[in-house]
Amino acid sequence: MEKYYHSVTLDKEKCRGCTNCIKRCPTEAIRVRDGKARIIGERCIDCGECIRVCPYHAKVALTDPLDSIYEFPYRIALPAPTLYGQFKNTDITAILIGLKELGFDDVFEVARGADYVSAFVKEAMKDKERKKPAISSACPAIVRLIQVRFPELIDNIINIESPMEIAARLAKKEFSRKKGVKEEDIGAFFITPCAAKMTSIRNPIGIERSWVDGAISILEIYGPLYNKIANLKNDEDLLQTASPYGILWANSGGESSSLGVDNYLAVDGIQNVIRVLEEIEDDKLTDLEFFEGLACSGGCVGGPLVFENGFVAKNRIRKLAEKAKGEDLSTEEVMYTKEKIQWYFEKEILPKPVMKLDDDITLAMKKMEAIERIYEGLPGLDCGSCGSPSCRTHAEDIVRGYASEMDCVFKLREKVKELAQQMIEISEKIPGGKTNNNE
Ligand code: SF4
Ligand code: SF4
C-alpha cells in the first residue's frame, strides 16, 4: 500500500483514551488500544472531525510555521477566501496588504483561482456524456472519502484542479514574468482553514506534484496578521481581483451558485455528505446535475483551523462579497489561462480499497463469514468500550488480527463468570475442598 502523509495526527501525551473520537470518524479510522487512540493511516481522509470532537485537544493538524516562508527567496501568500471572514470591520484590501507586511512579496487570492475553476467547471458540465451528477472536486476530504467509501462514484468527480492549485500556478507564472525571477525560487503558501488541504499539498490527488509549497493555518497567522492590519503602514491600493462569486466559495453553496446550474445540491458536514453520496450510489439522484459536498459544517468557513465562529464568518464573507471589486473573467482570459497552465487532473483518481478484507476472493469470503459469526456473539450495543467504533468493526478487527474478543467488556465479564464457575467446580473436586454446612 502507498505511503501516505497525514496532516491529522495524535498527541499521545494528551490522549486520555476516552473513545469520543472513534464514533465520529467517517471512515472508521480510529481505534483506542491500551488507553490511547491510534489512527489507521490508510483509512484516514484528514477530514478533521476528530480534531473537533476531542475534548483534550489530543488530535492536531500539522501545518507549516509562518517562518518557513523564508526558505524561499521570493514568497507569495495564497489566502483562502475563508480568511476574509475572520476579521471584524476589515475589508479585503487591508487583509491582503497585511499579508504583504507579514513578509510576503505578493498575494494572489485563491478566490480568483475559484473564478477560473468555476469557468472551467461550467464548460465541463456542457459535456452530455458526463456521468450525472457531476461531483465537485473542491474539498479534498470528500474526494478521499469517495476513494475509500464510494469508489463507484469516482467517475462522477469533476477532474479539474482546485482553486488553490490554479492560484499557485498563476501566481508563480505572473510573479516570475513581472520580476524576472525563476519559478523555483518562488514559494507559494496557502493560508488554510483545514488539514485536508495540507495533506493535498503533500499528497496531491490527480497531479504528480503540487505547485503549493506549504500551508499555514489561519489559526497560526491570525494573531500576527491582526496586529499588522491594526497598524497598517502601507496604503498601496493593492488590487483585490476576485469576483463576488469567487469569494463566496468559502461558504457552502458558493461553488454551485457560480455555475448557473439549476438542479444542484450543496451539502456541508461530512455525515450529511455521506447520506447524499449513499443516495447517489443507489441511483436515487440521477436527475441531479451537480453535487457540491463539503466536509466542514457551513463549508470551508467551518474548517477546524479557523479562528472565528463559522456562522459569523459566513455572514461577513457574504457582506464582503457584495462589496468585492473584482470582475467576472472574460472568455479570452479563460482561454488564455487554459493554454498557459495545467488546469485539469493529469492522473486518474484511483479507489483506495482499504475496507477490502483480502485480495484473494475465497479468503475474503471466509473472513467475511468469520466476521458475521463473531459479530453474532457480540452484544450489538456499539458502546465503543472495546476501542473499536462498533461491534461490527470490532468483529472485523478480531479477524484482521488487530483486536481480541476479550477487549469487549461484556465478553470479558462472561469469560470471568465462566472461569469463576470452573474454579468452583474444581475446588469441589479437591478432597476437603467442598464446604459442608452440616460439619
Ligand atoms: S477523543 Fe480520541 S484522541 Fe481525544 S482523548 Fe479521547 S480517545 Fe484520545
Ligand atoms: S481526520 Fe477524519 S478520517 Fe482521519 S482519523 Fe480524524 S475523523 Fe477519521
Short mmCIF file of C-alpha atoms and ligand atoms in Angstrom, two decimals:
data_model
loop_
_atom_site.label_atom_id
_atom_site.label_comp_id
_atom_site.label_asym_id
_atom_site.label_seq_id
_atom_site.Cartn_x
_atom_site.Cartn_y
_atom_site.Cartn_z
CA MET A 1 0.00 0.00 0.00
CA GLU A 2 1.29 3.51 -0.89
CA LYS A 3 2.93 5.53 1.89
CA TYR A 4 0.77 8.43 2.80
CA TYR A 5 1.36 11.75 4.52
CA HIS A 6 -1.28 12.89 7.03
CA SER A 7 -1.76 16.32 8.48
CA VAL A 8 -4.04 14.99 11.23
CA THR A 9 -2.04 13.28 13.97
CA LEU A 10 -2.34 12.27 17.60
CA ASP A 11 -0.58 13.94 20.50
CA LYS A 12 -0.21 10.75 22.55
CA GLU A 13 0.60 12.60 25.75
CA LYS A 14 -2.74 14.41 25.71
CA CYS A 15 -4.90 11.43 24.74
CA ARG A 16 -6.89 10.02 27.66
CA GLY A 17 -8.42 7.16 25.68
CA CYS A 18 -11.94 8.49 26.23
CA THR A 19 -13.15 6.99 22.88
CA ASN A 20 -15.10 10.15 21.95
CA CYS A 21 -13.42 10.34 18.56
CA ILE A 22 -13.85 6.77 17.36
CA LYS A 23 -17.55 7.02 16.54
CA ARG A 24 -17.28 10.34 14.71
CA CYS A 25 -14.66 9.21 12.23
CA PRO A 26 -16.41 8.77 8.86
CA THR A 27 -14.02 6.08 7.67
CA GLU A 28 -13.72 4.13 10.95
CA ALA A 29 -10.02 5.01 11.03
CA ILE A 30 -9.59 5.32 14.81
CA ARG A 31 -9.12 2.66 17.45
CA VAL A 32 -8.34 3.02 21.13
CA ARG A 33 -5.85 0.43 22.33
CA ASP A 34 -4.02 0.34 25.66
CA GLY A 35 -5.70 3.57 26.68
CA LYS A 36 -4.56 5.61 23.67
CA ALA A 37 -6.12 6.45 20.32
CA ARG A 38 -4.46 5.22 17.14
CA ILE A 39 -5.21 6.42 13.61
CA ILE A 40 -5.16 3.80 10.86
CA GLY A 41 -3.29 5.81 8.24
CA GLU A 42 -4.67 4.14 5.11
CA ARG A 43 -8.23 4.91 6.17
CA CYS A 44 -7.83 8.49 7.36
CA ILE A 45 -9.06 11.16 4.91
CA ASP A 46 -7.86 14.11 7.05
CA CYS A 47 -11.37 15.48 7.41
CA GLY A 48 -10.56 16.91 10.86
CA GLU A 49 -13.72 15.60 12.57
CA CYS A 50 -11.63 14.06 15.35
CA ILE A 51 -9.87 17.40 15.97
CA ARG A 52 -13.26 18.98 16.56
CA VAL A 53 -14.60 16.35 18.95
CA CYS A 54 -11.58 15.56 21.12
CA PRO A 55 -12.20 17.20 24.50
CA TYR A 56 -8.49 17.01 25.38
CA HIS A 57 -7.12 18.55 22.15
CA ALA A 58 -5.15 15.38 21.52
CA LYS A 59 -5.83 15.39 17.77
CA VAL A 60 -3.86 18.03 15.95
CA ALA A 61 -3.29 19.17 12.38
CA LEU A 62 0.30 19.62 11.30
CA THR A 63 0.81 22.71 9.15
CA ASP A 64 3.85 24.82 8.30
CA PRO A 65 5.10 27.51 10.69
CA LEU A 66 4.93 31.09 9.43
CA ASP A 67 8.72 31.49 9.33
CA SER A 68 9.03 28.57 6.88
CA ILE A 69 8.24 31.09 4.12
CA TYR A 70 11.85 32.35 4.45
CA GLU A 71 13.13 29.11 2.93
CA PHE A 72 12.38 30.79 -0.41
CA PRO A 73 13.96 33.97 -1.84
CA TYR A 74 10.51 35.12 -3.00
CA ARG A 75 7.23 34.41 -1.24
CA ILE A 76 3.60 34.57 -2.32
CA ALA A 77 0.61 34.25 0.02
CA LEU A 78 -2.44 32.41 -1.27
CA PRO A 79 -5.22 33.36 1.15
CA ALA A 80 -8.29 31.08 1.21
CA PRO A 81 -11.44 33.23 0.95
CA THR A 82 -12.30 31.95 4.43
CA LEU A 83 -9.54 34.21 5.79
CA TYR A 84 -11.64 37.27 4.84
CA GLY A 85 -14.34 36.29 7.32
CA GLN A 86 -12.01 36.20 10.33
CA PHE A 87 -11.66 39.94 10.99
CA LYS A 88 -14.32 42.32 12.22
CA ASN A 89 -14.78 45.63 10.34
CA THR A 90 -11.92 44.88 7.95
CA ASP A 91 -12.05 44.98 4.18
CA ILE A 92 -10.33 42.50 1.91
CA THR A 93 -7.70 45.00 0.71
CA ALA A 94 -6.49 45.56 4.30
CA ILE A 95 -6.09 41.79 4.75
CA LEU A 96 -4.10 41.50 1.51
CA ILE A 97 -1.82 44.40 2.47
CA GLY A 98 -1.43 42.95 5.98
CA LEU A 99 -0.20 39.69 4.43
CA LYS A 100 2.43 41.57 2.44
CA GLU A 101 3.58 43.34 5.59
CA LEU A 102 4.00 39.94 7.24
CA GLY A 103 6.82 39.09 4.82
CA PHE A 104 5.19 38.01 1.58
CA ASP A 105 6.33 39.65 -1.66
CA ASP A 106 2.99 39.21 -3.32
CA VAL A 107 -0.54 37.97 -2.64
CA PHE A 108 -2.75 36.02 -5.03
CA GLU A 109 -6.33 35.47 -3.97
CA VAL A 110 -7.44 31.84 -4.02
CA ALA A 111 -10.91 33.28 -4.64
CA ARG A 112 -9.58 34.45 -8.03
CA GLY A 113 -8.42 30.87 -8.60
CA ALA A 114 -12.01 29.87 -7.78
CA ASP A 115 -13.27 32.21 -10.51
CA TYR A 116 -11.17 30.27 -13.01
CA VAL A 117 -12.30 26.90 -11.66
CA SER A 118 -15.95 28.00 -11.95
CA ALA A 119 -15.34 28.86 -15.62
CA PHE A 120 -13.62 25.51 -16.28
CA VAL A 121 -16.35 23.52 -14.48
CA LYS A 122 -19.10 25.37 -16.36
CA GLU A 123 -17.54 24.26 -19.60
CA ALA A 124 -17.02 20.68 -18.41
CA MET A 125 -20.69 20.49 -17.43
CA LYS A 126 -21.69 21.03 -21.07
CA ASP A 127 -20.39 17.55 -21.89
CA LYS A 128 -23.54 15.49 -22.41
CA GLU A 129 -21.63 12.22 -21.95
CA ARG A 130 -20.52 13.10 -18.42
CA LYS A 131 -21.85 10.95 -15.55
CA LYS A 132 -24.56 12.63 -13.50
CA PRO A 133 -24.47 14.17 -11.05
CA ALA A 134 -21.08 15.76 -11.56
CA ILE A 135 -19.35 15.85 -8.16
CA SER A 136 -17.22 18.81 -7.14
CA SER A 137 -13.53 18.09 -6.58
CA ALA A 138 -13.06 21.21 -4.42
CA CYS A 139 -12.99 19.51 -0.99
CA PRO A 140 -10.05 17.08 -0.80
CA ALA A 141 -11.56 15.29 2.21
CA ILE A 142 -14.66 14.46 0.16
CA VAL A 143 -12.62 13.27 -2.83
CA ARG A 144 -10.69 10.97 -0.46
CA LEU A 145 -13.93 9.84 1.16
CA ILE A 146 -15.16 8.79 -2.30
CA GLN A 147 -11.90 6.91 -2.92
CA VAL A 148 -12.31 5.00 0.34
CA ARG A 149 -16.07 4.52 0.76
CA PHE A 150 -17.70 5.23 -2.62
CA PRO A 151 -15.22 4.08 -5.30
CA GLU A 152 -18.06 3.60 -7.81
CA LEU A 153 -18.58 7.37 -7.81
CA ILE A 154 -15.00 8.25 -8.80
CA ASP A 155 -16.04 8.82 -12.43
CA ASN A 156 -18.57 11.44 -11.29
CA ILE A 157 -15.82 13.63 -9.84
CA ILE A 158 -15.03 16.69 -11.95
CA ASN A 159 -11.37 16.23 -12.91
CA ILE A 160 -10.42 19.89 -12.58
CA GLU A 161 -7.77 21.28 -10.24
CA SER A 162 -8.68 23.09 -7.02
CA PRO A 163 -8.74 26.91 -6.75
CA MET A 164 -5.64 26.66 -4.53
CA GLU A 165 -3.61 24.88 -7.23
CA ILE A 166 -4.83 27.16 -10.02
CA ALA A 167 -3.98 30.21 -7.88
CA ALA A 168 -0.46 28.87 -7.15
CA ARG A 169 0.28 28.24 -10.80
CA LEU A 170 -0.99 31.61 -11.97
CA ALA A 171 0.71 33.44 -9.10
CA LYS A 172 4.13 31.88 -9.77
CA LYS A 173 3.93 32.45 -13.51
CA GLU A 174 2.84 36.07 -13.13
CA PHE A 175 5.44 36.90 -10.46
CA SER A 176 8.24 35.23 -12.39
CA ARG A 177 7.34 37.19 -15.53
CA LYS A 178 6.94 40.53 -13.70
CA LYS A 179 10.13 40.27 -11.62
CA GLY A 180 12.26 38.22 -13.99
CA VAL A 181 12.97 35.52 -11.38
CA LYS A 182 12.95 31.75 -11.65
CA GLU A 183 9.71 29.96 -10.72
CA GLU A 184 11.65 27.56 -8.47
CA ASP A 185 12.82 30.50 -6.35
CA ILE A 186 9.23 31.40 -5.52
CA GLY A 187 7.46 29.79 -2.58
CA ALA A 188 3.63 29.79 -2.69
CA PHE A 189 1.94 29.36 0.71
CA PHE A 190 -1.72 28.60 1.18
CA ILE A 191 -3.40 30.16 4.23
CA THR A 192 -5.54 27.21 5.15
CA PRO A 193 -8.73 26.64 7.14
CA CYS A 194 -8.30 22.84 7.15
CA ALA A 195 -5.96 19.89 7.45
CA ALA A 196 -7.17 18.20 4.27
CA LYS A 197 -5.61 20.96 2.14
CA MET A 198 -2.26 20.48 3.86
CA THR A 199 -2.46 16.78 3.05
CA SER A 200 -3.41 17.52 -0.54
CA ILE A 201 -0.25 19.62 -0.92
CA ARG A 202 1.98 16.76 0.27
CA ASN A 203 -0.11 14.00 -1.34
CA PRO A 204 -1.91 15.65 -4.24
CA ILE A 205 -4.84 13.99 -5.97
CA GLY A 206 -4.82 13.88 -9.77
CA ILE A 207 -1.39 15.50 -10.17
CA GLU A 208 2.20 14.44 -9.72
CA ARG A 209 3.23 17.33 -7.50
CA SER A 210 1.55 20.35 -6.01
CA TRP A 211 2.59 23.86 -7.02
CA VAL A 212 1.91 24.97 -3.47
CA ASP A 213 4.98 24.84 -1.25
CA GLY A 214 3.36 24.93 2.16
CA ALA A 215 0.24 25.65 4.20
CA ILE A 216 -0.02 27.99 7.17
CA SER A 217 -3.11 27.60 9.30
CA ILE A 218 -5.49 30.53 9.72
CA LEU A 219 -5.22 29.93 13.47
CA GLU A 220 -1.46 30.48 13.38
CA ILE A 221 -1.50 33.55 11.16
CA TYR A 222 -4.49 35.22 12.80
CA GLY A 223 -2.60 36.97 15.65
CA PRO A 224 0.33 38.39 13.65
CA LEU A 225 -1.99 39.39 10.80
CA TYR A 226 -4.45 41.04 13.16
CA ASN A 227 -1.61 43.21 14.52
CA LYS A 228 -0.46 44.16 11.03
CA ILE A 229 -3.99 45.08 9.96
CA ALA A 230 -4.48 47.21 13.06
CA ASN A 231 -1.28 49.18 12.30
CA LEU A 232 -1.05 49.19 8.51
CA LYS A 233 1.93 51.22 7.31
CA ASN A 234 1.39 50.62 3.65
CA ASP A 235 -1.59 52.25 1.97
CA GLU A 236 -0.93 50.91 -1.52
CA ASP A 237 -4.07 50.21 -3.44
CA LEU A 238 -3.44 46.50 -3.75
CA LEU A 239 -5.75 45.12 -6.34
CA GLN A 240 -8.47 42.91 -4.99
CA THR A 241 -9.20 40.83 -8.06
CA ALA A 242 -11.63 38.06 -7.09
CA SER A 243 -15.27 38.39 -8.09
CA PRO A 244 -18.10 38.05 -5.53
CA TYR A 245 -18.68 34.51 -6.83
CA GLY A 246 -15.07 33.51 -6.15
CA ILE A 247 -15.19 34.92 -2.63
CA LEU A 248 -18.40 33.04 -1.85
CA TRP A 249 -16.67 29.71 -2.46
CA ALA A 250 -15.76 29.90 1.25
CA ASN A 251 -19.41 29.23 2.10
CA SER A 252 -21.34 26.08 1.33
CA GLY A 253 -23.21 26.56 -1.97
CA GLY A 254 -20.72 29.16 -3.22
CA GLU A 255 -19.31 26.98 -5.96
CA SER A 256 -22.75 25.76 -7.08
CA SER A 257 -24.19 29.24 -7.40
CA SER A 258 -21.23 30.35 -9.53
CA LEU A 259 -22.07 27.70 -12.14
CA GLY A 260 -25.52 28.82 -13.16
CA VAL A 261 -26.81 25.24 -12.82
CA ASP A 262 -30.48 24.81 -11.93
CA ASN A 263 -30.56 21.41 -10.36
CA TYR A 264 -27.77 21.19 -7.82
CA LEU A 265 -27.31 20.10 -4.21
CA ALA A 266 -24.84 21.80 -1.89
CA VAL A 267 -24.35 19.87 1.33
CA ASP A 268 -22.00 20.55 4.23
CA GLY A 269 -20.92 18.43 7.20
CA ILE A 270 -19.33 15.07 6.49
CA GLN A 271 -22.18 12.91 7.82
CA ASN A 272 -24.71 14.80 5.65
CA VAL A 273 -22.44 14.39 2.63
CA ILE A 274 -22.22 10.65 3.30
CA ARG A 275 -26.03 10.38 3.34
CA VAL A 276 -26.27 12.07 -0.07
CA LEU A 277 -23.42 10.04 -1.56
CA GLU A 278 -25.24 6.89 -0.47
CA GLU A 279 -28.30 8.08 -2.39
CA ILE A 280 -26.22 8.89 -5.45
CA GLU A 281 -24.62 5.44 -5.22
CA ASP A 282 -28.10 3.87 -5.08
CA ASP A 283 -29.10 5.79 -8.26
CA LYS A 284 -31.72 7.79 -6.40
CA LEU A 285 -30.49 11.20 -7.62
CA THR A 286 -29.94 10.65 -11.33
CA ASP A 287 -31.72 13.88 -12.31
CA LEU A 288 -29.29 15.96 -10.22
CA GLU A 289 -26.77 17.89 -12.34
CA PHE A 290 -24.20 18.94 -9.76
CA PHE A 291 -23.29 17.91 -6.24
CA GLU A 292 -21.13 20.10 -4.03
CA GLY A 293 -20.16 18.27 -0.84
CA LEU A 294 -18.04 19.98 1.78
CA ALA A 295 -16.71 18.10 4.82
CA CYS A 296 -16.98 21.00 7.26
CA SER A 297 -20.16 22.49 8.64
CA GLY A 298 -21.11 25.62 6.67
CA GLY A 299 -18.31 24.95 4.15
CA CYS A 300 -14.64 26.00 4.47
CA VAL A 301 -15.68 28.71 6.96
CA GLY A 302 -16.32 25.85 9.41
CA GLY A 303 -12.84 24.31 9.00
CA PRO A 304 -11.02 23.04 12.10
CA LEU A 305 -8.17 25.57 11.71
CA VAL A 306 -10.16 28.80 11.67
CA PHE A 307 -10.29 31.44 14.38
CA GLU A 308 -13.79 32.87 14.01
CA ASN A 309 -17.12 31.12 14.60
CA GLY A 310 -18.13 29.68 11.20
CA PHE A 311 -21.60 31.30 11.21
CA VAL A 312 -20.19 34.75 11.93
CA ALA A 313 -17.50 34.32 9.26
CA LYS A 314 -20.09 33.15 6.74
CA ASN A 315 -22.14 36.29 7.24
CA ARG A 316 -19.07 38.55 6.97
CA ILE A 317 -17.98 36.85 3.76
CA ARG A 318 -21.45 37.35 2.27
CA LYS A 319 -21.24 41.06 3.05
CA LEU A 320 -17.65 41.39 1.80
CA ALA A 321 -18.60 39.64 -1.45
CA GLU A 322 -21.29 42.28 -2.06
CA LYS A 323 -18.58 44.95 -2.00
CA ALA A 324 -15.93 42.99 -3.92
CA LYS A 325 -14.16 44.93 -6.65
CA GLY A 326 -13.09 42.01 -8.85
CA GLU A 327 -14.84 41.43 -12.14
CA ASP A 328 -16.01 38.31 -13.91
CA LEU A 329 -13.43 36.67 -16.12
CA SER A 330 -13.63 37.32 -19.84
CA THR A 331 -13.74 34.42 -22.30
CA GLU A 332 -10.29 35.49 -23.56
CA GLU A 333 -8.81 35.34 -20.04
CA VAL A 334 -10.22 31.85 -19.51
CA MET A 335 -8.94 30.62 -22.89
CA TYR A 336 -5.52 32.18 -22.35
CA THR A 337 -5.17 30.63 -18.88
CA LYS A 338 -6.17 27.21 -20.17
CA GLU A 339 -3.27 27.35 -22.61
CA LYS A 340 -0.83 28.70 -20.05
CA ILE A 341 -1.24 26.28 -17.14
CA GLN A 342 -2.17 22.68 -16.35
CA TRP A 343 -5.75 23.04 -15.09
CA TYR A 344 -7.15 19.50 -15.13
CA PHE A 345 -6.07 16.30 -13.37
CA GLU A 346 -3.24 14.65 -15.23
CA LYS A 347 -3.57 11.46 -13.19
CA GLU A 348 -6.52 9.17 -12.73
CA ILE A 349 -8.18 9.18 -9.30
CA LEU A 350 -7.87 5.61 -8.05
CA PRO A 351 -10.01 3.80 -5.49
CA LYS A 352 -8.43 3.06 -2.11
CA PRO A 353 -9.84 -0.33 -1.19
CA VAL A 354 -8.85 -0.13 2.46
CA MET A 355 -12.04 -1.82 3.58
CA LYS A 356 -11.17 -4.90 1.44
CA LEU A 357 -10.60 -7.99 3.60
CA ASP A 358 -8.26 -9.87 1.27
CA ASP A 359 -7.05 -9.78 -2.33
CA ASP A 360 -7.98 -13.46 -2.64
CA ILE A 361 -11.74 -13.60 -3.06
CA THR A 362 -12.08 -17.05 -1.40
CA LEU A 363 -10.14 -15.88 1.64
CA ALA A 364 -12.11 -12.65 1.72
CA MET A 365 -15.38 -14.66 1.79
CA LYS A 366 -14.06 -16.83 4.63
CA LYS A 367 -13.05 -13.74 6.59
CA MET A 368 -16.47 -12.23 5.98
CA GLU A 369 -18.14 -15.38 7.37
CA ALA A 370 -15.85 -15.26 10.40
CA ILE A 371 -16.80 -11.61 10.97
CA GLU A 372 -20.51 -12.47 10.83
CA ARG A 373 -20.01 -15.34 13.27
CA ILE A 374 -18.08 -13.24 15.77
CA TYR A 375 -20.47 -10.32 15.36
CA GLU A 376 -23.45 -12.51 16.27
CA GLY A 377 -21.75 -13.34 19.57
CA LEU A 378 -21.15 -9.68 20.45
CA PRO A 379 -23.77 -7.66 22.36
CA GLY A 380 -24.58 -5.32 19.43
CA LEU A 381 -24.60 -2.21 21.65
CA ASP A 382 -21.88 -0.36 19.71
CA CYS A 383 -20.73 1.08 23.03
CA GLY A 384 -17.13 1.65 21.87
CA SER A 385 -15.62 0.45 25.16
CA CYS A 386 -13.61 -2.18 23.26
CA GLY A 387 -11.82 0.64 21.44
CA SER A 388 -13.43 -0.07 18.05
CA PRO A 389 -16.20 2.19 16.72
CA SER A 390 -18.89 -0.52 16.58
CA CYS A 391 -19.43 -4.21 17.34
CA ARG A 392 -19.14 -4.98 13.62
CA THR A 393 -15.78 -3.18 13.34
CA HIS A 394 -14.65 -4.96 16.48
CA ALA A 395 -15.51 -8.30 14.84
CA GLU A 396 -13.59 -7.16 11.74
CA ASP A 397 -10.61 -6.09 13.87
CA ILE A 398 -10.53 -9.53 15.52
CA VAL A 399 -10.48 -11.24 12.13
CA ARG A 400 -7.78 -8.87 10.85
CA GLY A 401 -5.74 -9.69 13.98
CA TYR A 402 -5.87 -6.18 15.47
CA ALA A 403 -8.03 -7.00 18.49
CA SER A 404 -9.14 -9.80 20.74
CA GLU A 405 -12.65 -10.85 21.69
CA MET A 406 -11.72 -10.13 25.31
CA ASP A 407 -11.41 -6.39 24.53
CA CYS A 408 -15.21 -6.43 24.76
CA VAL A 409 -16.20 -5.83 28.41
CA PHE A 410 -19.32 -7.97 28.03
CA LYS A 411 -17.34 -10.86 26.60
CA LEU A 412 -14.76 -10.40 29.33
CA ARG A 413 -17.47 -10.47 32.00
CA GLU A 414 -18.89 -13.69 30.51
CA LYS A 415 -15.42 -15.21 30.49
CA VAL A 416 -14.77 -14.19 34.11
CA LYS A 417 -18.08 -15.76 35.16
CA GLU A 418 -17.24 -18.92 33.26
CA LEU A 419 -13.80 -19.09 34.88
CA ALA A 420 -15.28 -18.47 38.32
CA GLN A 421 -17.73 -21.32 37.76
CA GLN A 422 -14.90 -23.58 36.65
CA MET A 423 -12.91 -22.65 39.77
CA ILE A 424 -15.87 -23.58 41.96
CA GLU A 425 -16.25 -26.89 40.15
CA ILE A 426 -12.53 -27.64 40.50
CA SER A 427 -12.46 -26.69 44.15
CA GLU A 428 -15.39 -29.04 44.74
CA LYS A 429 -13.36 -31.89 43.31
CA ILE A 430 -10.42 -31.27 45.63
CA PRO A 431 -10.67 -33.56 48.74
CA GLY A 432 -11.82 -31.48 51.65
CA GLY A 433 -12.48 -28.59 49.27
CA LYS A 434 -16.30 -28.77 49.42
CA THR A 435 -17.95 -26.77 52.11
CA ASN A 436 -20.27 -28.98 54.13
CA ASN A 437 -22.83 -26.94 56.00
CA ASN A 438 -23.51 -29.87 58.34
CA GLU A 439 -19.95 -30.00 59.53
S1 SF4 B 1 -11.29 11.91 21.82
FE1 SF4 B 1 -9.90 10.37 20.96
S2 SF4 B 1 -7.91 11.40 20.83
FE2 SF4 B 1 -9.19 12.64 22.20
S3 SF4 B 1 -8.66 11.88 24.28
FE3 SF4 B 1 -10.48 10.75 23.57
S4 SF4 B 1 -9.60 8.86 22.63
FE4 SF4 B 1 -7.91 10.35 22.80
S1 SF4 B 2 -9.15 13.16 10.34
FE1 SF4 B 2 -11.18 12.35 9.83
S2 SF4 B 2 -10.76 10.41 8.81
FE2 SF4 B 2 -8.86 10.98 9.86
S3 SF4 B 2 -8.97 9.92 11.86
FE3 SF4 B 2 -9.82 12.01 12.14
S4 SF4 B 2 -12.04 11.75 11.86
FE4 SF4 B 2 -11.05 9.93 10.98
#
